[in-house]
């Protein structure tokens, strides 16, 4: 079989490595991929948002199955276009990807179907948003409606910060048209859990839980990033909480989408906060998380391709989805300065004794064909082990075998999870 994967980061590299385990898989094309992914797939320089060319390429190469993982192409309708061209495809159609593409949509969905989430108001006029933040409870959370690279969420502790946030999003349009509308919601507290799930629109199978580390600096300080590292499973997510989430969140969401005529097939990501009053949905994503996929997929024991096909074909209930009981840790090596400004183009050296899996994100080919840094998040180092402390220790000791100028990583990936384990 020949496959096509759309995207070019660490998440796509993790998906490709998992797909490679199936002996039937011959060629995997990755559009656009990157110079590191090229070790495991045939990368072709077609952008992930260039839908027309992606579909033409898939048809020309007669690929047997396509996997679309980034938010932009999904929200733009890549799956609709590929399926129309006769290419079976994993991922939600455009009318279902809106669950991530519009926070106004997803908040109203949760409200209508009684799915627990932070209380909220939505605004499409900035005058009304300014008037609301003049007297709403604080802290409050101001979110741009549309996609914003995970950065369109601002937490305001004072009236002034709340006004600034409305100005930034709605008036200065820092996140472009995503800021035409905003959601302003109640500030919640508690440990966060990411639960990715496979779904065929009727059956939903949660994957092993994980924990992202979104802030740039140790101790959850600094700016929000795309994610500086992950661990799985997440020790805060007990079997009791998992049961409650299935009953109050996962199944109700899948049923709600179907009832709305927006059946969701693909990976539905539940960003949860475990509050004192119970689990609440912080956000939905219409895809695998990045860097959650980097720790979740290495723990999958069943065949990924079979599962992705079952999600598309509506046969997930009859398909084995088994995860190992081991633990995983991913430490992201970034360019110092990320997510603000940083330098790139530095050669990457890897000691020959490295044994961890390396998943490439912001890398390019240097003049001599070797890898050089080419982005904020450069790569992820992934290790698995019988226990979480061991997986974390191994990931950090392997990360020391990778060298480039201005390399930066958080030193405390998994530290909060370890504290939970000691309780
Ligand atoms: P999102 O992009 O919606 O996942 O939000 C980014 C981050 O902002 C989340 O991971 C949370 O840490 C934080 N956040 C979002 N919504 C809330 C909320 N209602 N209360 C507290 N923190 C929040
Ligand atoms: N790691 C969070 C995300 O993929 O949006």
CSV table of N, CA, C and O and ligand atoms in Angstrom, one decimal, residues 103 107 118 141 143 150-153 155 185-189 192 214 224 269 271 273 282-283 285, ligand 1:
chain,number,residue,atom,x,y,z
A,103,UNK,N,-14.4,28.3,18.2
A,103,UNK,CA,-14.7,28.1,19.6
A,103,UNK,C,-16.1,28.6,19.9
A,103,UNK,O,-16.7,28.0,20.8
A,107,UNK,N,-18.4,26.0,21.9
A,107,UNK,CA,-19.0,26.4,23.2
A,107,UNK,C,-20.6,26.2,23.1
A,107,UNK,O,-21.2,25.7,24.1
A,118,UNK,N,-16.4,25.5,30.9
A,118,UNK,CA,-16.5,26.8,31.6
A,118,UNK,C,-17.7,27.6,31.1
A,118,UNK,O,-18.0,27.6,29.9
A,141,UNK,N,-11.1,34.5,30.9
A,141,UNK,CA,-10.3,34.0,29.8
A,141,UNK,C,-10.9,34.5,28.5
A,141,UNK,O,-12.1,34.2,28.2
A,143,UNK,N,-10.8,34.3,24.4
A,143,UNK,CA,-10.3,33.4,23.3
A,143,UNK,C,-10.8,33.9,22.0
A,143,UNK,O,-12.0,34.1,21.8
A,150,UNK,N,-2.7,27.9,18.5
A,150,UNK,CA,-2.7,27.6,20.0
A,150,UNK,C,-2.3,28.8,20.8
A,150,UNK,O,-2.1,28.7,22.0
A,151,UNK,N,-2.3,30.0,20.2
A,151,UNK,CA,-1.9,31.2,20.9
A,151,UNK,C,-3.0,32.2,21.2
A,151,UNK,O,-2.8,33.2,21.8
A,152,UNK,N,-4.2,31.9,20.7
A,152,UNK,CA,-5.3,32.9,20.8
A,152,UNK,C,-6.1,32.9,22.1
A,152,UNK,O,-7.2,33.3,22.1
A,153,UNK,N,-5.4,32.4,23.2
A,153,UNK,CA,-6.1,32.4,24.5
A,153,UNK,C,-5.4,33.3,25.4
A,153,UNK,O,-4.2,33.1,25.7
A,155,UNK,N,-5.3,35.0,29.3
A,155,UNK,CA,-5.9,35.0,30.6
A,155,UNK,C,-5.7,36.4,31.3
A,155,UNK,O,-4.6,36.9,31.3
A,185,UNK,N,-14.7,33.5,28.9
A,185,UNK,CA,-15.2,32.5,29.8
A,185,UNK,C,-14.6,32.5,31.2
A,185,UNK,O,-13.6,33.2,31.4
A,186,UNK,N,-15.3,31.8,32.0
A,186,UNK,CA,-14.9,31.6,33.4
A,186,UNK,C,-13.5,31.0,33.5
A,186,UNK,O,-13.2,30.1,32.7
A,187,UNK,N,-12.7,31.4,34.4
A,187,UNK,CA,-11.3,30.9,34.7
A,187,UNK,C,-11.5,29.6,35.5
A,187,UNK,O,-12.1,29.7,36.6
A,188,UNK,N,-10.9,28.5,35.1
A,188,UNK,CA,-11.0,27.3,35.8
A,188,UNK,C,-9.6,26.9,36.3
A,188,UNK,O,-8.6,27.3,35.8
A,189,UNK,N,-9.6,26.1,37.4
A,189,UNK,CA,-8.4,25.6,37.9
A,189,UNK,C,-8.4,24.1,38.1
A,189,UNK,O,-9.4,23.5,38.5
A,192,UNK,N,-4.5,19.7,34.0
A,192,UNK,CA,-5.0,19.5,32.7
A,192,UNK,C,-4.6,18.1,32.1
A,192,UNK,O,-3.5,17.6,32.5
A,214,UNK,N,2.7,23.5,28.1
A,214,UNK,CA,2.6,24.5,27.0
A,214,UNK,C,3.5,25.7,27.2
A,214,UNK,O,3.8,26.4,26.2
A,224,UNK,N,3.1,31.1,26.1
A,224,UNK,CA,2.5,29.8,25.6
A,224,UNK,C,3.2,29.4,24.3
A,224,UNK,O,3.5,30.3,23.5
A,269,UNK,N,-9.7,15.3,19.9
A,269,UNK,CA,-8.8,15.6,21.0
A,269,UNK,C,-9.6,16.3,22.1
A,269,UNK,O,-10.2,17.4,21.8
A,271,UNK,N,-9.3,18.4,25.3
A,271,UNK,CA,-8.4,19.1,26.3
A,271,UNK,C,-9.3,19.3,27.5
A,271,UNK,O,-10.3,20.1,27.5
A,273,UNK,N,-9.9,19.9,31.9
A,273,UNK,CA,-9.3,20.4,33.1
A,273,UNK,C,-10.1,19.7,34.3
A,273,UNK,O,-11.3,19.6,34.2
A,282,UNK,N,-11.9,22.1,28.2
A,282,UNK,CA,-11.2,23.4,27.9
A,282,UNK,C,-11.2,23.7,26.4
A,282,UNK,O,-11.4,24.8,26.0
A,283,UNK,N,-11.0,22.6,25.6
A,283,UNK,CA,-11.0,22.8,24.2
A,283,UNK,C,-11.1,21.5,23.5
A,283,UNK,O,-10.8,20.4,24.1
A,285,UNK,N,-9.9,19.6,19.9
A,285,UNK,CA,-9.1,19.7,18.6
A,285,UNK,C,-9.6,18.6,17.7
A,285,UNK,O,-9.9,17.5,18.2
B,1,LIG,P1,-6.6,26.4,24.5
B,1,LIG,O1,-5.8,26.8,23.4
B,1,LIG,O2,-8.1,26.6,24.5
B,1,LIG,O3,-6.2,25.0,24.9
B,1,LIG,O4,-6.0,27.2,25.8
B,1,LIG,C1,-4.7,27.3,26.0
B,1,LIG,C2,-4.4,27.1,27.5
B,1,LIG,O5,-5.1,28.2,28.2
B,1,LIG,C3,-5.0,25.9,28.1
B,1,LIG,O6,-4.2,24.8,28.0
B,1,LIG,C4,-5.2,26.3,29.6
B,1,LIG,O7,-4.0,26.2,30.3
B,1,LIG,C5,-5.6,27.7,29.5
B,1,LIG,N1,-7.0,27.9,29.5
B,1,LIG,C6,-7.9,27.9,28.5
B,1,LIG,N2,-9.2,28.0,29.0
B,1,LIG,C7,-9.1,28.2,30.3
B,1,LIG,C8,-10.0,28.4,31.3
B,1,LIG,N3,-11.4,28.5,31.1
B,1,LIG,N4,-9.6,28.5,32.6
B,1,LIG,C9,-8.2,28.4,32.9
B,1,LIG,N5,-7.3,28.2,31.9
B,1,LIG,C10,-7.7,28.1,30.7
